[in-house]
PDB file of C-alpha atoms in Angstrom:
ATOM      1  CA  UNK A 291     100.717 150.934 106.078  1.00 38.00           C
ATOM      2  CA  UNK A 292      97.844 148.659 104.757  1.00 38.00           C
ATOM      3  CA  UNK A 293      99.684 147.284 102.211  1.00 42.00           C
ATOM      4  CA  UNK A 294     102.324 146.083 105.578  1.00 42.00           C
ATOM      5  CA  UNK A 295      98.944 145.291 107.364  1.00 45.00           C
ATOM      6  CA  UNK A 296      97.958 142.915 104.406  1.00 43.00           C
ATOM      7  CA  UNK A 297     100.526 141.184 103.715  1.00 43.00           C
ATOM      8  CA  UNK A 298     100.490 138.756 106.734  1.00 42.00           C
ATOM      9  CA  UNK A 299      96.621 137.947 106.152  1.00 43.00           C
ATOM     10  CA  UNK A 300      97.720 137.048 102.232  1.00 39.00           C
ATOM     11  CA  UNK A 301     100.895 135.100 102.855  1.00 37.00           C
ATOM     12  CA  UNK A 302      98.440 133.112 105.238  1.00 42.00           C
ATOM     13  CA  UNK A 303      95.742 132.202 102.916  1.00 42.00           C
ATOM     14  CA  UNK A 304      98.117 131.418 100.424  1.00 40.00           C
ATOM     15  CA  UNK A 305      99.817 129.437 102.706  1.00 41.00           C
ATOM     16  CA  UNK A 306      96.526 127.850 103.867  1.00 39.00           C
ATOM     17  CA  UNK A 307      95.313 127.212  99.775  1.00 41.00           C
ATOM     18  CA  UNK A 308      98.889 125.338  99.778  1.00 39.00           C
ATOM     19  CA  UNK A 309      98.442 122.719 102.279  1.00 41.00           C
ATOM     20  CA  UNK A 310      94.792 122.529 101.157  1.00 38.00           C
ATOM     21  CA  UNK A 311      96.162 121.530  97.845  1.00 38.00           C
ATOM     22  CA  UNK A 312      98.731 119.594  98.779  1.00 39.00           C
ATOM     23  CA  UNK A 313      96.687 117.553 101.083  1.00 37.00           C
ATOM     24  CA  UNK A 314      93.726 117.265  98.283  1.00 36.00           C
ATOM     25  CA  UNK A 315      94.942 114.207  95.879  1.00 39.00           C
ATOM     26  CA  UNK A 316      95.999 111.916  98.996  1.00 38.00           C
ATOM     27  CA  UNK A 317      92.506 112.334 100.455  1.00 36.00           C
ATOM     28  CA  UNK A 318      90.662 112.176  97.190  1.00 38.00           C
ATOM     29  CA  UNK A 319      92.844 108.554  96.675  1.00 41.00           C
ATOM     30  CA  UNK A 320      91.326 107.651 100.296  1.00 39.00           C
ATOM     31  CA  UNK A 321      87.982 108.512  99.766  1.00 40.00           C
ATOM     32  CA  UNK A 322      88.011 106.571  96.601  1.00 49.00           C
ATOM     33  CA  UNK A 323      89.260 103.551  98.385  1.00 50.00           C
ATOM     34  CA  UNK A 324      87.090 103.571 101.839  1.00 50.00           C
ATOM     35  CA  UNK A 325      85.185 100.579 100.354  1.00 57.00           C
ATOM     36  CA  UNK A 326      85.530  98.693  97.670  1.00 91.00           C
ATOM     37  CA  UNK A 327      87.478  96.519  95.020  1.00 96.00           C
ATOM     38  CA  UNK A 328      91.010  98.254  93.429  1.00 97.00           C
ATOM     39  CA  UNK A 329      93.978  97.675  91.981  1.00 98.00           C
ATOM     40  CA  UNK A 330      96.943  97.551  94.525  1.00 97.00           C
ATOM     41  CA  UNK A 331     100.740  96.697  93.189  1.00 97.00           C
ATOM     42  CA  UNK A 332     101.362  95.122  89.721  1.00 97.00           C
ATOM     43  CA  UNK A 333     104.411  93.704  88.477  1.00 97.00           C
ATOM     44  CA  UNK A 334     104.576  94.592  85.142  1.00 96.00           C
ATOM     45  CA  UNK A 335     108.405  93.234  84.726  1.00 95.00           C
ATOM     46  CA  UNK A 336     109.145  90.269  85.501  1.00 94.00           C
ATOM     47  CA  UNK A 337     112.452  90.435  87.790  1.00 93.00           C
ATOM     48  CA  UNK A 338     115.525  88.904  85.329  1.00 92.00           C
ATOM     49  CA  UNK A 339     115.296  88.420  81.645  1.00 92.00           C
ATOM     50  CA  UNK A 340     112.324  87.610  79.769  1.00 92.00           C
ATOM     51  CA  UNK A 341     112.393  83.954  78.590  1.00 95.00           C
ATOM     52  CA  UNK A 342     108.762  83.374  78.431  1.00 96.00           C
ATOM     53  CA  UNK A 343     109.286  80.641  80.461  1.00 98.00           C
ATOM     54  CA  UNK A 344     106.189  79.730  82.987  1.00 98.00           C
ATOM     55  CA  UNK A 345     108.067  81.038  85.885  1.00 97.00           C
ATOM     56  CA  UNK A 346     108.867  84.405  84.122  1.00 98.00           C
ATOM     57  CA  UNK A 347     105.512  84.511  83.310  1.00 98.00           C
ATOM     58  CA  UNK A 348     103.694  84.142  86.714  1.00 98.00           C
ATOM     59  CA  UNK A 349     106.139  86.981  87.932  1.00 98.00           C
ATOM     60  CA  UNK A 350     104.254  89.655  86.342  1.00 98.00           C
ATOM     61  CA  UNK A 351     100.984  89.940  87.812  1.00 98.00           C
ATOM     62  CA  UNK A 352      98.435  92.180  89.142  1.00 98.00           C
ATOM     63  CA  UNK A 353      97.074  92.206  92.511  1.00 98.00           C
ATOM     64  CA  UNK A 354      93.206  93.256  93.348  1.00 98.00           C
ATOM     65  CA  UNK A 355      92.244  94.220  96.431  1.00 97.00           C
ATOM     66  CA  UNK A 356      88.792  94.019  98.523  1.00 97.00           C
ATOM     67  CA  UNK A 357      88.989  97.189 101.016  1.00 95.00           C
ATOM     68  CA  UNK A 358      85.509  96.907 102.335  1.00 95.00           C
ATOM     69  CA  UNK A 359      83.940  95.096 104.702  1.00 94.00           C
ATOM     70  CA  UNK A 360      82.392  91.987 103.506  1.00 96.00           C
ATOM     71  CA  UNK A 361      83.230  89.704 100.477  1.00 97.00           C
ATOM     72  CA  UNK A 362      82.965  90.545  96.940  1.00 97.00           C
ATOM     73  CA  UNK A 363      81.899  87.683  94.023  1.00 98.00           C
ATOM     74  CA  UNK A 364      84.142  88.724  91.267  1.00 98.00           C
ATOM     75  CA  UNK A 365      82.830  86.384  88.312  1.00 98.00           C
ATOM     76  CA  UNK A 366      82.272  88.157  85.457  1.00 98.00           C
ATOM     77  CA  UNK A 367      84.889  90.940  86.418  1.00 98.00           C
ATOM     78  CA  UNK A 368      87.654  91.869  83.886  1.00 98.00           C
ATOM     79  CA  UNK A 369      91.535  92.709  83.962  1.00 98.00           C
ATOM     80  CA  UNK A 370      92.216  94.485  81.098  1.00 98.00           C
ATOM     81  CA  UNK A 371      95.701  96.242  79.286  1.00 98.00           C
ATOM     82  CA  UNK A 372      95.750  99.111  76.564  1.00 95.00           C
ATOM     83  CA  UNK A 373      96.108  96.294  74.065  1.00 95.00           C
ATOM     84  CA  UNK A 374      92.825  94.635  74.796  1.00 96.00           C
ATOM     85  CA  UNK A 375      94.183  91.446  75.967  1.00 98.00           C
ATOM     86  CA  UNK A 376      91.109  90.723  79.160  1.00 98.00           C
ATOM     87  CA  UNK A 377      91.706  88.378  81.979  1.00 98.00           C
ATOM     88  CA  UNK A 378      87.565  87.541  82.804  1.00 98.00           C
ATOM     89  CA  UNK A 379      87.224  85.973  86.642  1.00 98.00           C
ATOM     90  CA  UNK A 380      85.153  83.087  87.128  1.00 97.00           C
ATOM     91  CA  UNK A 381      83.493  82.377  90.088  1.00 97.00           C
ATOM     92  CA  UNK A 382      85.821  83.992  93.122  1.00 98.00           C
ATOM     93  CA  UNK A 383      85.050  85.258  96.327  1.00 98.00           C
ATOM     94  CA  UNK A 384      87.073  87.492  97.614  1.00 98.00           C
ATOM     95  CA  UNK A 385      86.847  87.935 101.188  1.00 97.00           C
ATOM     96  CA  UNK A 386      86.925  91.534 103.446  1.00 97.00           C
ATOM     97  CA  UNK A 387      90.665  92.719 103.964  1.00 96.00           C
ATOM     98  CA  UNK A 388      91.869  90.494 101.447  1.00 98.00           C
ATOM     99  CA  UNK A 389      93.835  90.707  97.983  1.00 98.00           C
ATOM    100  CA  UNK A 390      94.097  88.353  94.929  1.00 98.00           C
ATOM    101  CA  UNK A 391      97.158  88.391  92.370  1.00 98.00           C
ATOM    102  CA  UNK A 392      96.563  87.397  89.005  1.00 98.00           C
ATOM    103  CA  UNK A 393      99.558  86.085  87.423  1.00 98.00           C
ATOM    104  CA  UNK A 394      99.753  86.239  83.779  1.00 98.00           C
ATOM    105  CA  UNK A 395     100.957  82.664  83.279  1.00 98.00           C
ATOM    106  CA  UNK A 396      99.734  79.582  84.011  1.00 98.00           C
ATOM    107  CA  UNK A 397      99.208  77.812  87.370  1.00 98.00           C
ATOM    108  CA  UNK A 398      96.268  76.079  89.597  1.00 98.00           C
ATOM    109  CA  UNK A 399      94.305  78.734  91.099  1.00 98.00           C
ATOM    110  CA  UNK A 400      93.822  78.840  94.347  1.00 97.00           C
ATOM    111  CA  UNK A 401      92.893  81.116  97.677  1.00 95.00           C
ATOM    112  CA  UNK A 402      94.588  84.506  96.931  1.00 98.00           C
ATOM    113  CA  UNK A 403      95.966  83.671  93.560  1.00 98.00           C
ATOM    114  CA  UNK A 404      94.515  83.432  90.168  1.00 98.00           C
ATOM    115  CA  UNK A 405      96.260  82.241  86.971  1.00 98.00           C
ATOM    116  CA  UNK A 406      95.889  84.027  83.519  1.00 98.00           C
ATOM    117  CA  UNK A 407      96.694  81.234  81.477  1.00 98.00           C
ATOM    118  CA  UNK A 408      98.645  83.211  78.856  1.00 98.00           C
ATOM    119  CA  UNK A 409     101.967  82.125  77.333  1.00 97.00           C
ATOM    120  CA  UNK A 410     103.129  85.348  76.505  1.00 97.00           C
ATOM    121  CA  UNK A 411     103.450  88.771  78.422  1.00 98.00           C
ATOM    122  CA  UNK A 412     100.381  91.159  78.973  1.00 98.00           C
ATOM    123  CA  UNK A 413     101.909  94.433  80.759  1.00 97.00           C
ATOM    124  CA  UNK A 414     103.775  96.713  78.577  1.00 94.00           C
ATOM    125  CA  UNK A 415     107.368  97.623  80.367  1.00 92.00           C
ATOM    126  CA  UNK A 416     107.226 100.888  78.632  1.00 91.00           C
ATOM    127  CA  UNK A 417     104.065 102.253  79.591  1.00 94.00           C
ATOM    128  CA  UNK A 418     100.796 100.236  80.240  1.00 96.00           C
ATOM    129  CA  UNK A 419      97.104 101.108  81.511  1.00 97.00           C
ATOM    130  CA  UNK A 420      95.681  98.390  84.029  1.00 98.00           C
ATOM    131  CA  UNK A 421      91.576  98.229  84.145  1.00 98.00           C
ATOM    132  CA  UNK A 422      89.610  96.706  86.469  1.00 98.00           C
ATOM    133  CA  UNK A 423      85.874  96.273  84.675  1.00 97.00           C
ATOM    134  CA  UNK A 424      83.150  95.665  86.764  1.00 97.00           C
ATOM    135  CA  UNK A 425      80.510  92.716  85.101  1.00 97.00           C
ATOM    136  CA  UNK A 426      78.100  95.392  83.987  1.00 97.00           C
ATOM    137  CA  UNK A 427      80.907  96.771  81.945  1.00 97.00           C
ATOM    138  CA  UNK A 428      81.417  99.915  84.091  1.00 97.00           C
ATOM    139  CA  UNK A 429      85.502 100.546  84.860  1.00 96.00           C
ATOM    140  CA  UNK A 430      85.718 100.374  88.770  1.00 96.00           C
ATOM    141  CA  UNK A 431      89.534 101.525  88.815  1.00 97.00           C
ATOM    142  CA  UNK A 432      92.275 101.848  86.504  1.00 96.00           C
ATOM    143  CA  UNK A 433      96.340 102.723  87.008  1.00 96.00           C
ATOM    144  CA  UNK A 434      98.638 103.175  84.322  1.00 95.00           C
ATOM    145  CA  UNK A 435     102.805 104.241  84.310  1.00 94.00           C
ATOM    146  CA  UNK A 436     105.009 105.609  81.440  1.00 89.00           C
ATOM    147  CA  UNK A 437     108.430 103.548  81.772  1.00 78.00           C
ATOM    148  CA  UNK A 438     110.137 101.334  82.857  1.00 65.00           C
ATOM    149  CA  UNK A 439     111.920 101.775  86.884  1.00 74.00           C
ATOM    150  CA  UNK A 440     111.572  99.098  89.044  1.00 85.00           C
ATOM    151  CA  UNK A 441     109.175  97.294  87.067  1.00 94.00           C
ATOM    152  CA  UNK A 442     106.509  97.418  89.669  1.00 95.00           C
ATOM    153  CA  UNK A 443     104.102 100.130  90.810  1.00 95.00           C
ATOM    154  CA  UNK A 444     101.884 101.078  93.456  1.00 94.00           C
ATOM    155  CA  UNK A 445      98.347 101.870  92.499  1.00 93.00           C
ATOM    156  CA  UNK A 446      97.039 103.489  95.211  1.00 79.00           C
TER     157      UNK A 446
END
């Protein structure tokens, strides 16, 4: 009989450690995000084939976004990939709320949009590790993927 008896009370806990577990990696992501600077989407294909032109270029990108609640001077923050290449910000202020892209080619940067200056690729379609440095050279946030899909992914 107490093996009948117990059964209910252990299916629930482990029912309970479940959802617990389940519901643990979504809320660690939000805490980590409640206020602050992070990588969002990046591009890391650029849609078509890759001619190297300027246009195919500025469609890979990275964008950065400022989730707290006042603005964030980003000179002397870095953009780096596994291979080292580093995009360094000058002086930028990015406001509450708001997001930057960095595109990886070249361009005149302007309000929500940064250009790289490069005139080859950075992201790896493969597999690739995005860091965001902060100035004291401390990594703030980093997101990385394996292949290749839809060329994009979501950070966080």
């Amino acid at each position: 009989m107490r093996i009948h008896t117990a059964a209910p009370a252990v299916l629930a806990a482990t029912a309970l450690s479940v959802g617990l577990l389940a519901a643990s990696p979504a809320s660690a992501a939000t805490a980590r995000h409640q206020g602050g600077l992070h990588l969002g989407t990046i591009q890391y294909d650029s849609p078509g084939r890759d001619t190297r032109s300027n246009s195919s270029l500025n469609a890979e990108w990275v964008n950065i976004h400022n989730n707290s609640r006042s603005a964030i001077q980003l000179k002397g923050y870095k953009l780096k990939d596994n291979t080292g290449y580093t995009y360094t910000f000058g002086s930028y202020k990015i406001g509450a709320g708001k997001t930057v892209k960095v595109r990886t080619g070249k361009g005149s940067n302007a309000s929500g949009v940064r250009y790289w200056g490069r005139t080859n690729y950075v992201w790896n379609n493969t597999g690739d590790k995005a860091r965001l440095i902060k100035p004291s050279g401390s990594q703030l946030d980093s997101c990385s993927w394996a292949r290749t899909g839809s060329g994009s992914t979501s950070c966080h």
